[in-house]
Coordinates of C-alpha atoms in Angstrom, one line a residue:
Chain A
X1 CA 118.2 16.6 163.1
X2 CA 116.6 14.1 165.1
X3 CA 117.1 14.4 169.0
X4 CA 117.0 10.7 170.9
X5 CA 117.2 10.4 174.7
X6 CA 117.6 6.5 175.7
X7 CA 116.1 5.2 178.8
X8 CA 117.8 1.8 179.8
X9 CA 121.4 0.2 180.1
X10 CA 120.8 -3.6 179.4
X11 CA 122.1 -5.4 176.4
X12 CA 120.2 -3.6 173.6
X13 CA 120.9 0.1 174.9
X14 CA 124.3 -0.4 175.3
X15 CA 124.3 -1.8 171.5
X16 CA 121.9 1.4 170.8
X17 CA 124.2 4.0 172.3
X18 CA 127.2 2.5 170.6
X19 CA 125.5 2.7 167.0
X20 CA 124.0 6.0 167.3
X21 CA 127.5 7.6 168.3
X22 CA 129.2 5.8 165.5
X23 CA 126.6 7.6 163.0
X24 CA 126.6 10.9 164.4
X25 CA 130.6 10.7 164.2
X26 CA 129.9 9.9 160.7
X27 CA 127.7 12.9 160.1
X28 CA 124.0 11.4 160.5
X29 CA 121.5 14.0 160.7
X30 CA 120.9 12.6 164.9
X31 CA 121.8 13.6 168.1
X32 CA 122.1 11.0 171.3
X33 CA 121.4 13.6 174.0
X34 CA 121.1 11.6 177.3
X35 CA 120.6 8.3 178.4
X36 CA 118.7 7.5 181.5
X37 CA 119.9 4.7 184.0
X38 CA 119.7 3.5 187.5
X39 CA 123.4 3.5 187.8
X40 CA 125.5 5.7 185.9
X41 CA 128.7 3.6 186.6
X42 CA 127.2 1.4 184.4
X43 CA 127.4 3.6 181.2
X44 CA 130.6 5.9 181.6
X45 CA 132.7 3.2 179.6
X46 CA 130.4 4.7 176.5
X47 CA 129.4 7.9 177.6
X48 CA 130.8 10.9 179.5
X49 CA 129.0 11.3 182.5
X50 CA 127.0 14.6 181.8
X51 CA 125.2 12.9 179.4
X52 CA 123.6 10.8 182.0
X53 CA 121.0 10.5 184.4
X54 CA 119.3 8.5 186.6
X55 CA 116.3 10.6 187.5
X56 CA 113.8 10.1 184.8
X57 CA 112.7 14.1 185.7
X58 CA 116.1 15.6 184.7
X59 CA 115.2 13.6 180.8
X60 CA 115.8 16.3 179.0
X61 CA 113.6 17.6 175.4
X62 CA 114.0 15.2 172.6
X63 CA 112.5 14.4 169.4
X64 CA 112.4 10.2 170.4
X65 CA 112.6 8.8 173.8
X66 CA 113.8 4.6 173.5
X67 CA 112.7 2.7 176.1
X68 CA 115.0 -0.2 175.9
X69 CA 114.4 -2.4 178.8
X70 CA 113.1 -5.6 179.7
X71 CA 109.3 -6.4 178.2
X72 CA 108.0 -6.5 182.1
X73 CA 108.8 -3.1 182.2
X74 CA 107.8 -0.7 179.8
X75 CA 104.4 -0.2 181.0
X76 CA 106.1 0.9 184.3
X77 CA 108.7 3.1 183.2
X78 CA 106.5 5.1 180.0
X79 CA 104.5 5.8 182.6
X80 CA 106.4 7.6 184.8
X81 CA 108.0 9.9 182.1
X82 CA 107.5 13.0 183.3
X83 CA 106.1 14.9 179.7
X84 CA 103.3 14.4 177.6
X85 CA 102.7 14.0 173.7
X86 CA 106.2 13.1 173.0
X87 CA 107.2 10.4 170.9
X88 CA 108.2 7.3 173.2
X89 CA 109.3 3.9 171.2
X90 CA 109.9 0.2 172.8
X91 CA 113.1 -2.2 171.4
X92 CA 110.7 -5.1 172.5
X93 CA 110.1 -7.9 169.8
X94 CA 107.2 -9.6 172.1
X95 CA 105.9 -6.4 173.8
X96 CA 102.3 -5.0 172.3
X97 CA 103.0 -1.4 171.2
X98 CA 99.8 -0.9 173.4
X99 CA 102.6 -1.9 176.8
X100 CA 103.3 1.8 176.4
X101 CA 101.8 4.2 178.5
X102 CA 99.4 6.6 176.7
X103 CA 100.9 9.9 178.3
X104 CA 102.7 9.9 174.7
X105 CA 102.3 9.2 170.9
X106 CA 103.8 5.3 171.1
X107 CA 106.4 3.8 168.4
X108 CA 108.5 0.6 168.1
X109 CA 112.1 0.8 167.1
X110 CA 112.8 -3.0 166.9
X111 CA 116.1 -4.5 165.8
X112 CA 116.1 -8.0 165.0
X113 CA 119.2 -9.8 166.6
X114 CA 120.4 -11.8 169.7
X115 CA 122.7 -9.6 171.2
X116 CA 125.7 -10.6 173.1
X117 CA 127.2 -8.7 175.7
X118 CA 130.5 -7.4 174.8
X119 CA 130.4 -8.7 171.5
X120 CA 130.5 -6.2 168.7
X121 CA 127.8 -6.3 166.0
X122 CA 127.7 -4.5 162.6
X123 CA 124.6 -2.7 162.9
X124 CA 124.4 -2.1 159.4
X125 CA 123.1 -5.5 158.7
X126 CA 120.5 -5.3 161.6
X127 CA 116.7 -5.3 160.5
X128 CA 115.4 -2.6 162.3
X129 CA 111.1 -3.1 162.4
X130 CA 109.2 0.1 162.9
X131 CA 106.1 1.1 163.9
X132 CA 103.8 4.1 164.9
X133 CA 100.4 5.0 165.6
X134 CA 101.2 8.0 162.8
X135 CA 103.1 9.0 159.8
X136 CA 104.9 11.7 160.4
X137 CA 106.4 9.9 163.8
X138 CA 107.3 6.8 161.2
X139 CA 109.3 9.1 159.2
X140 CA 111.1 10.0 162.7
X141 CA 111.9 6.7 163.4
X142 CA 112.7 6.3 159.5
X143 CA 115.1 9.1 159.8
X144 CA 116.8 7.0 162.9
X145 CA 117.2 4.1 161.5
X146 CA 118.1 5.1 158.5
X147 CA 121.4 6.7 161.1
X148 CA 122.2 3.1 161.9
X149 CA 121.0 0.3 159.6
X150 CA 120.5 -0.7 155.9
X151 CA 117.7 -2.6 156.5
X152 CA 114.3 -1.0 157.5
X153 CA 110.8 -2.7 157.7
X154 CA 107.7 -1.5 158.4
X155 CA 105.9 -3.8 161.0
X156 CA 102.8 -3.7 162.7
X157 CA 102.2 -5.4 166.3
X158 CA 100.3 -8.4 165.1
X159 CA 103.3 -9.1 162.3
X160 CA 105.8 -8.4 164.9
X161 CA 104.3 -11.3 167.4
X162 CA 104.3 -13.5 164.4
X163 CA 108.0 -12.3 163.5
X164 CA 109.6 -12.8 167.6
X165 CA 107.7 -16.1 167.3
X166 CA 109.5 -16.9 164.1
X167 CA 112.6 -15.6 165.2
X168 CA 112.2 -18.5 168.2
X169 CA 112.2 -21.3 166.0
X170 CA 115.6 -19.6 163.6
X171 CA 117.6 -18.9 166.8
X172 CA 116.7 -20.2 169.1
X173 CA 115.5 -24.1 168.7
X174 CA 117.9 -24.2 166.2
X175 CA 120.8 -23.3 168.4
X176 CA 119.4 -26.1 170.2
X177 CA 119.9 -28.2 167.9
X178 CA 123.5 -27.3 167.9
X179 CA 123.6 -28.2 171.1
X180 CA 122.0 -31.7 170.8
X181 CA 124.3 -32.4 167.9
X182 CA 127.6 -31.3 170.1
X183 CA 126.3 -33.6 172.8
X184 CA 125.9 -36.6 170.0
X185 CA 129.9 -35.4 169.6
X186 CA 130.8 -35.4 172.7
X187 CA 129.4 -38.9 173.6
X188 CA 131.7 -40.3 170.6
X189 CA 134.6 -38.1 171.3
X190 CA 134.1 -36.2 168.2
X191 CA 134.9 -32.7 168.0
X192 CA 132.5 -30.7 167.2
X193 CA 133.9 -28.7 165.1
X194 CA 134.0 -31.0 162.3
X195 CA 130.1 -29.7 162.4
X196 CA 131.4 -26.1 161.9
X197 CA 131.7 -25.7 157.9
X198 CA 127.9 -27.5 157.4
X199 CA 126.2 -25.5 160.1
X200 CA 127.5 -22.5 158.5
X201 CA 126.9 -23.6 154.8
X202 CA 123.1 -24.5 155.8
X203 CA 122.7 -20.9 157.2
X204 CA 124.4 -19.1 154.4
X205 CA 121.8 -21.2 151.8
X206 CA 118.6 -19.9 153.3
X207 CA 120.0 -16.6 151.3
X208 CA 120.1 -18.6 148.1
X209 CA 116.8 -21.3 148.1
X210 CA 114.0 -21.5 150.7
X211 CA 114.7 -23.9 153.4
X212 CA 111.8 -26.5 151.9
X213 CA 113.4 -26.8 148.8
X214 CA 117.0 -27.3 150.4
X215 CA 115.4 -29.9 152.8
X216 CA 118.2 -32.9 153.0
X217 CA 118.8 -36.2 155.0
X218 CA 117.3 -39.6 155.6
X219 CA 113.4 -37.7 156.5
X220 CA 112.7 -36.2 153.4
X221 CA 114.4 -39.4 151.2
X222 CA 112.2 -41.3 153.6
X223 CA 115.2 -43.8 154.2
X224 CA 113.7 -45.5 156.5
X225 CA 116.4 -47.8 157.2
X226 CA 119.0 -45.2 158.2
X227 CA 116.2 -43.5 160.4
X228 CA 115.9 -46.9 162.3
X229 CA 119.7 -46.7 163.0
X230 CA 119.7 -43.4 164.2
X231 CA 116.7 -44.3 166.7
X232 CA 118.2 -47.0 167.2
X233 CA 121.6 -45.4 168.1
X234 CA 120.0 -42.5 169.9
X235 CA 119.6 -44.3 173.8
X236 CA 118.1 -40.4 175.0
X237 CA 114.8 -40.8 175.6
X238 CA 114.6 -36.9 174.8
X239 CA 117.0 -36.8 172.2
X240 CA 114.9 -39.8 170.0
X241 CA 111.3 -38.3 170.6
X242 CA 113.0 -35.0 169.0
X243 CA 114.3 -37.0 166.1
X244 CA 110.9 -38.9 165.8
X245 CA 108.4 -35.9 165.7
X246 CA 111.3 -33.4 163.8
X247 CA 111.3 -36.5 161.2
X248 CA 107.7 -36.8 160.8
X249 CA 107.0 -33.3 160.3
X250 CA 110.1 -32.7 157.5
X251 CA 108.1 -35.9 155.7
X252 CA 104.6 -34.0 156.2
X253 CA 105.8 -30.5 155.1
X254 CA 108.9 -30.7 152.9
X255 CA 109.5 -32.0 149.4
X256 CA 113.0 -32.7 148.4
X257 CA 114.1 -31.1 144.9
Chain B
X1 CA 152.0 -40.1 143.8
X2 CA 148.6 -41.3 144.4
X3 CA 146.7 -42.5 141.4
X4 CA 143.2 -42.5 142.3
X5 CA 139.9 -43.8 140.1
X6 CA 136.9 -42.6 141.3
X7 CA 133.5 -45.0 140.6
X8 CA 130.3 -42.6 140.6
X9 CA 129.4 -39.5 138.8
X10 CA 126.7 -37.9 141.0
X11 CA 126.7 -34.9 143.7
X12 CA 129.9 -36.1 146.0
X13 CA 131.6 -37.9 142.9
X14 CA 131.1 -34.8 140.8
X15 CA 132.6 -32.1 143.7
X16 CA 135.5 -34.7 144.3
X17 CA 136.7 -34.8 140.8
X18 CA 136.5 -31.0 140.6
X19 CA 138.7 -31.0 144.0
X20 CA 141.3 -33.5 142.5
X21 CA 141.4 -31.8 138.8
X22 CA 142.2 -28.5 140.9
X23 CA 145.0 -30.1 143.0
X24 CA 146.7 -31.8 140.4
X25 CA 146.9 -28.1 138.7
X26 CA 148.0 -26.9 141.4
X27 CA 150.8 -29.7 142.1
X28 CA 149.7 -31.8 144.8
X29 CA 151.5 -35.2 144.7
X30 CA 147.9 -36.7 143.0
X31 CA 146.9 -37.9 139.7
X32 CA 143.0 -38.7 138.6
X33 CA 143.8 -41.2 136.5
X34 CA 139.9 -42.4 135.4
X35 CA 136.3 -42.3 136.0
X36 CA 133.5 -45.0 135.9
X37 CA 130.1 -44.0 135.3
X38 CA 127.3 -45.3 134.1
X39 CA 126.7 -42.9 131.5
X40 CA 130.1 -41.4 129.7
X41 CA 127.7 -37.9 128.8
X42 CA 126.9 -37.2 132.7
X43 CA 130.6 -35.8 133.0
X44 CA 131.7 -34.7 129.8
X45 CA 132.1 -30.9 131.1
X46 CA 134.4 -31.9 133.8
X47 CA 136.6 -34.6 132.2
X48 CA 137.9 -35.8 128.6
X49 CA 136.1 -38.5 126.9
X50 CA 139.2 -40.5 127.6
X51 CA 139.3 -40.4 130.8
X52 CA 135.7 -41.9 130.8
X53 CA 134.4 -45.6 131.6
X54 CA 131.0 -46.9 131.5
X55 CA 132.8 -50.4 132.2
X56 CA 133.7 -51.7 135.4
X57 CA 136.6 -54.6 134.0
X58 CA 138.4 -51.5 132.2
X59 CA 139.1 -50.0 135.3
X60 CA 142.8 -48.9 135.0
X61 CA 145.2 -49.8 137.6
X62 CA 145.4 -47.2 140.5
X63 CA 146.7 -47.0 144.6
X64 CA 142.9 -45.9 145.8
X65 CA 139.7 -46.4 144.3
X66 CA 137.3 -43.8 145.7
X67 CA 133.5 -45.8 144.9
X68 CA 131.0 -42.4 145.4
X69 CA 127.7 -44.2 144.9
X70 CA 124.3 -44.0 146.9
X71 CA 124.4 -46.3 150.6
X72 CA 122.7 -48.7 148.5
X73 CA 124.9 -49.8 145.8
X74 CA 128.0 -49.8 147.8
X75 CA 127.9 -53.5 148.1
X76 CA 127.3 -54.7 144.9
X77 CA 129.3 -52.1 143.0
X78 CA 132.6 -53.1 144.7
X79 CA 131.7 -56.5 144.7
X80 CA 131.8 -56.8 140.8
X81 CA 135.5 -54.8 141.1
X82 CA 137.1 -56.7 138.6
X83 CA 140.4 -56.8 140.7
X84 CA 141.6 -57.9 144.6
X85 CA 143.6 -56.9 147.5
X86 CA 143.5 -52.6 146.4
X87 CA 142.4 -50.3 148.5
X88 CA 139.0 -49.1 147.8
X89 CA 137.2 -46.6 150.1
X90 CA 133.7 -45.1 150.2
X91 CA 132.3 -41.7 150.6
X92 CA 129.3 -42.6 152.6
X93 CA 129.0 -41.0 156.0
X94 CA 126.3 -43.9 157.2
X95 CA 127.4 -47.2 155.3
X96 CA 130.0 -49.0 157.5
X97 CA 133.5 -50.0 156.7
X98 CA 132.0 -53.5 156.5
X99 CA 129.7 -52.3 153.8
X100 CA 132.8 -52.9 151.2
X101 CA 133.7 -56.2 149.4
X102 CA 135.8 -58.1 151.1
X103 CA 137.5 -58.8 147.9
X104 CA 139.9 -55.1 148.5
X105 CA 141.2 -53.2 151.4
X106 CA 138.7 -51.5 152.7
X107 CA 138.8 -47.5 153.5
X108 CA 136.4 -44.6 153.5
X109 CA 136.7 -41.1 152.4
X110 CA 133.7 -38.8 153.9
X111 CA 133.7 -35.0 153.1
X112 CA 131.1 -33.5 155.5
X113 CA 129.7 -31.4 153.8
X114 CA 125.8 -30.7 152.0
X115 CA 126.6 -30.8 148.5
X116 CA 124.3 -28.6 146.5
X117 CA 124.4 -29.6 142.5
X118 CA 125.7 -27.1 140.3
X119 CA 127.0 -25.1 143.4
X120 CA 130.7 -24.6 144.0
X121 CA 131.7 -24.8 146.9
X122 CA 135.4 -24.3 148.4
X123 CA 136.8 -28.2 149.4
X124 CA 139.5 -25.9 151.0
X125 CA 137.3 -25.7 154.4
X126 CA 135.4 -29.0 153.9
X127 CA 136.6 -31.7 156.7
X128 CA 137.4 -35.2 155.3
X129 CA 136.5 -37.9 157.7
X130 CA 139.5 -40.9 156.8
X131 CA 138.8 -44.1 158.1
X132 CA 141.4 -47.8 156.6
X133 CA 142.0 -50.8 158.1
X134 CA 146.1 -50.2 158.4
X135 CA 148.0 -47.8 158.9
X136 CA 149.8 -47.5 155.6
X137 CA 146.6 -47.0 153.6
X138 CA 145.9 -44.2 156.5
X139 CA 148.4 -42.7 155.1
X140 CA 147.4 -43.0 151.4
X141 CA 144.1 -41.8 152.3
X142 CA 145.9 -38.8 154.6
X143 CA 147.7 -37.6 151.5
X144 CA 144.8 -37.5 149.2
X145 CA 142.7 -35.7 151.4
X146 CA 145.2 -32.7 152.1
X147 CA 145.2 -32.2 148.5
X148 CA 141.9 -30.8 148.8
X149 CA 141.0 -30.1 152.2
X150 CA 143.0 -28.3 155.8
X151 CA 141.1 -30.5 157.6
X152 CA 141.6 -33.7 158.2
X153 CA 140.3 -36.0 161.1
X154 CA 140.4 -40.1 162.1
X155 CA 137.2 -40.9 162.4
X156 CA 136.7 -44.6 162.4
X157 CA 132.7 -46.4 161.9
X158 CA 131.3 -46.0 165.2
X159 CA 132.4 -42.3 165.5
X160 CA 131.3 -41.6 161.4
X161 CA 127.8 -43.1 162.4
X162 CA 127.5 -40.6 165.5
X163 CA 128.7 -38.0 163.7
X164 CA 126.1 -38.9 160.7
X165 CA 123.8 -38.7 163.6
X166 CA 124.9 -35.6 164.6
X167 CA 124.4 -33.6 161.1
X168 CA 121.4 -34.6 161.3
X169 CA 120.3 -32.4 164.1
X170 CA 122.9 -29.6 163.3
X171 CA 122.0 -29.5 159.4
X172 CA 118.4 -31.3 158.5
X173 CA 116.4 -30.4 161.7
X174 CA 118.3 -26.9 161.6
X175 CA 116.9 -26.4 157.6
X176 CA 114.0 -27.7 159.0
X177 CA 113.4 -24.6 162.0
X178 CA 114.1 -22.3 159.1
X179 CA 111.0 -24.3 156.9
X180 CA 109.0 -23.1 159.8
X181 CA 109.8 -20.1 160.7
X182 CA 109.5 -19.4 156.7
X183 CA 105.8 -20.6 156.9
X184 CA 105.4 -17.9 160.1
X185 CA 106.8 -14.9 158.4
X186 CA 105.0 -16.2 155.1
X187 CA 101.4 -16.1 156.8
X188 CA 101.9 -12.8 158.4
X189 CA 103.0 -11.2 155.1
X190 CA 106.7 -10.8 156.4
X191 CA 109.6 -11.3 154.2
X192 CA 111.2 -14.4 155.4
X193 CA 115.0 -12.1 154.6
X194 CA 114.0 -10.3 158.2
X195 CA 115.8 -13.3 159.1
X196 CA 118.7 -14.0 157.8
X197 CA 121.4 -11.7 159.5
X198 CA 120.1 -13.8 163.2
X199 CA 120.5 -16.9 161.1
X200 CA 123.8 -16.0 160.3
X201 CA 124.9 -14.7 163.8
X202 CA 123.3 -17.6 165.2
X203 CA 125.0 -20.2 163.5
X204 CA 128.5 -18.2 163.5
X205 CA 128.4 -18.2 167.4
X206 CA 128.9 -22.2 167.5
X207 CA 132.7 -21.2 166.3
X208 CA 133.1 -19.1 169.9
X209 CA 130.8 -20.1 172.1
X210 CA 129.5 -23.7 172.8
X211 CA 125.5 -23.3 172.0
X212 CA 124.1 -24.8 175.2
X213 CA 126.0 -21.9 176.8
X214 CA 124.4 -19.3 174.0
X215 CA 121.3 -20.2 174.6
X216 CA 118.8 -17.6 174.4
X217 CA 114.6 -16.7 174.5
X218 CA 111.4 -17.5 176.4
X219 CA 112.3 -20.8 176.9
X220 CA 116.0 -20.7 178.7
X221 CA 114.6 -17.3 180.0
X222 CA 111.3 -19.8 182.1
X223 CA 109.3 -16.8 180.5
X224 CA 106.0 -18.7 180.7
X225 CA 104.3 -15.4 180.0
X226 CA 105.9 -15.7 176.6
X227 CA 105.4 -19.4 175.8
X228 CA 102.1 -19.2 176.2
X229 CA 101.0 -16.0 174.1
X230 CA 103.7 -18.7 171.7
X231 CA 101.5 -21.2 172.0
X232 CA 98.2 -19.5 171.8
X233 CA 99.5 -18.0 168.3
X234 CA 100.2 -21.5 166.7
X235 CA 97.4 -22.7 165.4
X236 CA 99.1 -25.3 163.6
X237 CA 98.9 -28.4 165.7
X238 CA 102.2 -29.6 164.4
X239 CA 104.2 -26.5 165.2
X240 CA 102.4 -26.1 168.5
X241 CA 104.0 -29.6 169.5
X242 CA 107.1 -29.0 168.2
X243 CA 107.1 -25.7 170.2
X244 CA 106.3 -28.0 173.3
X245 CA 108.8 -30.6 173.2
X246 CA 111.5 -28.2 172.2
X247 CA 110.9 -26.0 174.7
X248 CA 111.0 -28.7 177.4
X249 CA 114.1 -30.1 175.8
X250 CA 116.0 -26.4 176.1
X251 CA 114.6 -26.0 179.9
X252 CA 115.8 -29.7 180.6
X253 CA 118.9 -29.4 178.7
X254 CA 120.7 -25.9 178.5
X255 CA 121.6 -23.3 181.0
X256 CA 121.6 -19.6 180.1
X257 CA 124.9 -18.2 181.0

């Protein structure tokens, strides 16, 4: 049985303290003892509110204490914990495991996914990336994960900067581009929607092919004369010098099939 | 009845005559009547040698004449139509109306959609983008597309040239962010699969929420702290820009809600 204590009530916790419950109502081999916040009224649609506190000294004994709260922080909080030699993990995708205070053995417990408030998430197809400064604490955080999720990596601090950095240019620049292409829409009283069934085929075929291979569109057929109109076309100043270098770099680094 | 020949046998041209085959078995008001291609052997497997042309002047008398060609050959190929005043459409989601011989009535016929060869792919949920010069071939056109498709939409040259535009950014530069965060995971050693389930989620959101208000990371966030460790990690001089100018374009452009 492993024994968790959460410390935070932002975004990620919440998700946290809704998937552990859901596996220990299903039998996993974990307990959610207490979670630690500054304002209990926050958590008492999740939890009842003996199981929390919001004086890091009353954290009860526990097997893993999650720190999930902002990057800024962690160094902060891990260090006021009141106990030493326990085993206290981050949520952070951009935070060192070194951010943690050294009071305790440090972990990550990472899962990979843009969390929306209110939104329910099947955590079962959440990556979860671990790490620890020793085995026997992995296999805790194994055990865990294991409670929650299908999918479990092992990742070290260096991979994970690499992976948040990754994750930056998957989610987030390329819900920017969704955004771009809705205000291309908009300006032609298009609705965007139309978009809807190629955004979500393009997604679904990074499953299937790498992206290089499924490269399409005027860049990589170098059609130059259908990139003209579309500069042409494009008035934003922003908008066009996007087009321009994102054109360039699909010519320099993709190869059509 | 509509009686449709379609001129073409590659990507679009193949997926079409799958769609119409299906919808005549399952009795729409639409007949395929013929095929011209260039080579009778490229579409043995979907049609009867019968149904089969390779010659332009034995095209067979039909109410819409669907040419699916490249951009390119658009012109000349419904130029040398060996007949006048029918209505002939394109497929093309950048050639103009205009683009047609003047010789027919002129119409397009543009499923959005990122046709992979060889993959099958549900028409059902594939918007078809009708564009005619009256309003009785409108209606032609109207009938033949909801054989295959729920989803239907007027979209006349000006609009289908925006829209064009707009896959661009919401399909090629998207493929493109997933090239390169590929190339991120693939020099730290991390299986690129870490993320596909944020791929997914990200790319699902655009049916709920529009994406400059689900905007997300460093950039929206103004976590300079972030960009630069970003920054300072890309050694790649091309990625390094590209993580510049999108960044500015998010902070310019979106609002975190």
């Amino acid at each position: 049985m492993v024994k968790i204590c959460i410390i935070g009530s932002g975004n990620v916790a919440q998700h946290l303290i809704a998937a552990f419950l859901e596996a220990e109502k299903s039998g996993s081999k974990i307990q959610l003892l207490q979670v630690y916040c500054r304002h209990k009224q926050s958590l008492t649609k999740l939890l009842p509110y003996e199981s929390l506190t919001d004086n890091l000294n009353a954290l009860i004994e526990a097997d893993v204490y999650v720190v999930a709260i902002s990057d800024d922080a962690i160094a902060e909080v891990s260090g006021q914990l009141p106990f030493k030699n326990k085993l206290v993990v981050h949520t952070s995708g951009s935070a060192n495991l070194e951010s943690l205070s050294d009071h305790n053995r440090k972990g990550v417990f990472y899962p990979l996914q843009s969390f929306t408030k209110g939104k329910d998430i099947d955590f079962k197809n959440i990556p979860i990336c671990l790490e620890s400064e020793n085995p026997t604490d992995y296999q805790t955080l194994e055990q865990l994960a294991i409670s929650i999720s299908d999918h479990i990596y092992a990742i070290n601090s260096g991979q994970r900067r690499a992976l948040h950095l990754a994750a930056v240019f998957a989610n987030n620049f390329t819900n920017h581009m969704y955004a771009l292409a809705k205000d291309i829409c908009d300006e032609s009283k298009i609705p965007f929607e139309i978009l809807q069934p190629l955004i979500i085929e393009t997604s679904q075929k990074t499953s299937t092919l790498p992206p290089k291979m499924a490269q399409t569109g005027p860049a990589i057929r170098n059609d130059h004369k259908t990139i003209e109109e579309h500069l042409q076309f494009l008035q934003d100043k922003n908008k066009s010098n996007i087009y321009k270098i994102l054109t360039q770099s699909i010519q320099k680094y993709g190869k059509e099939l």
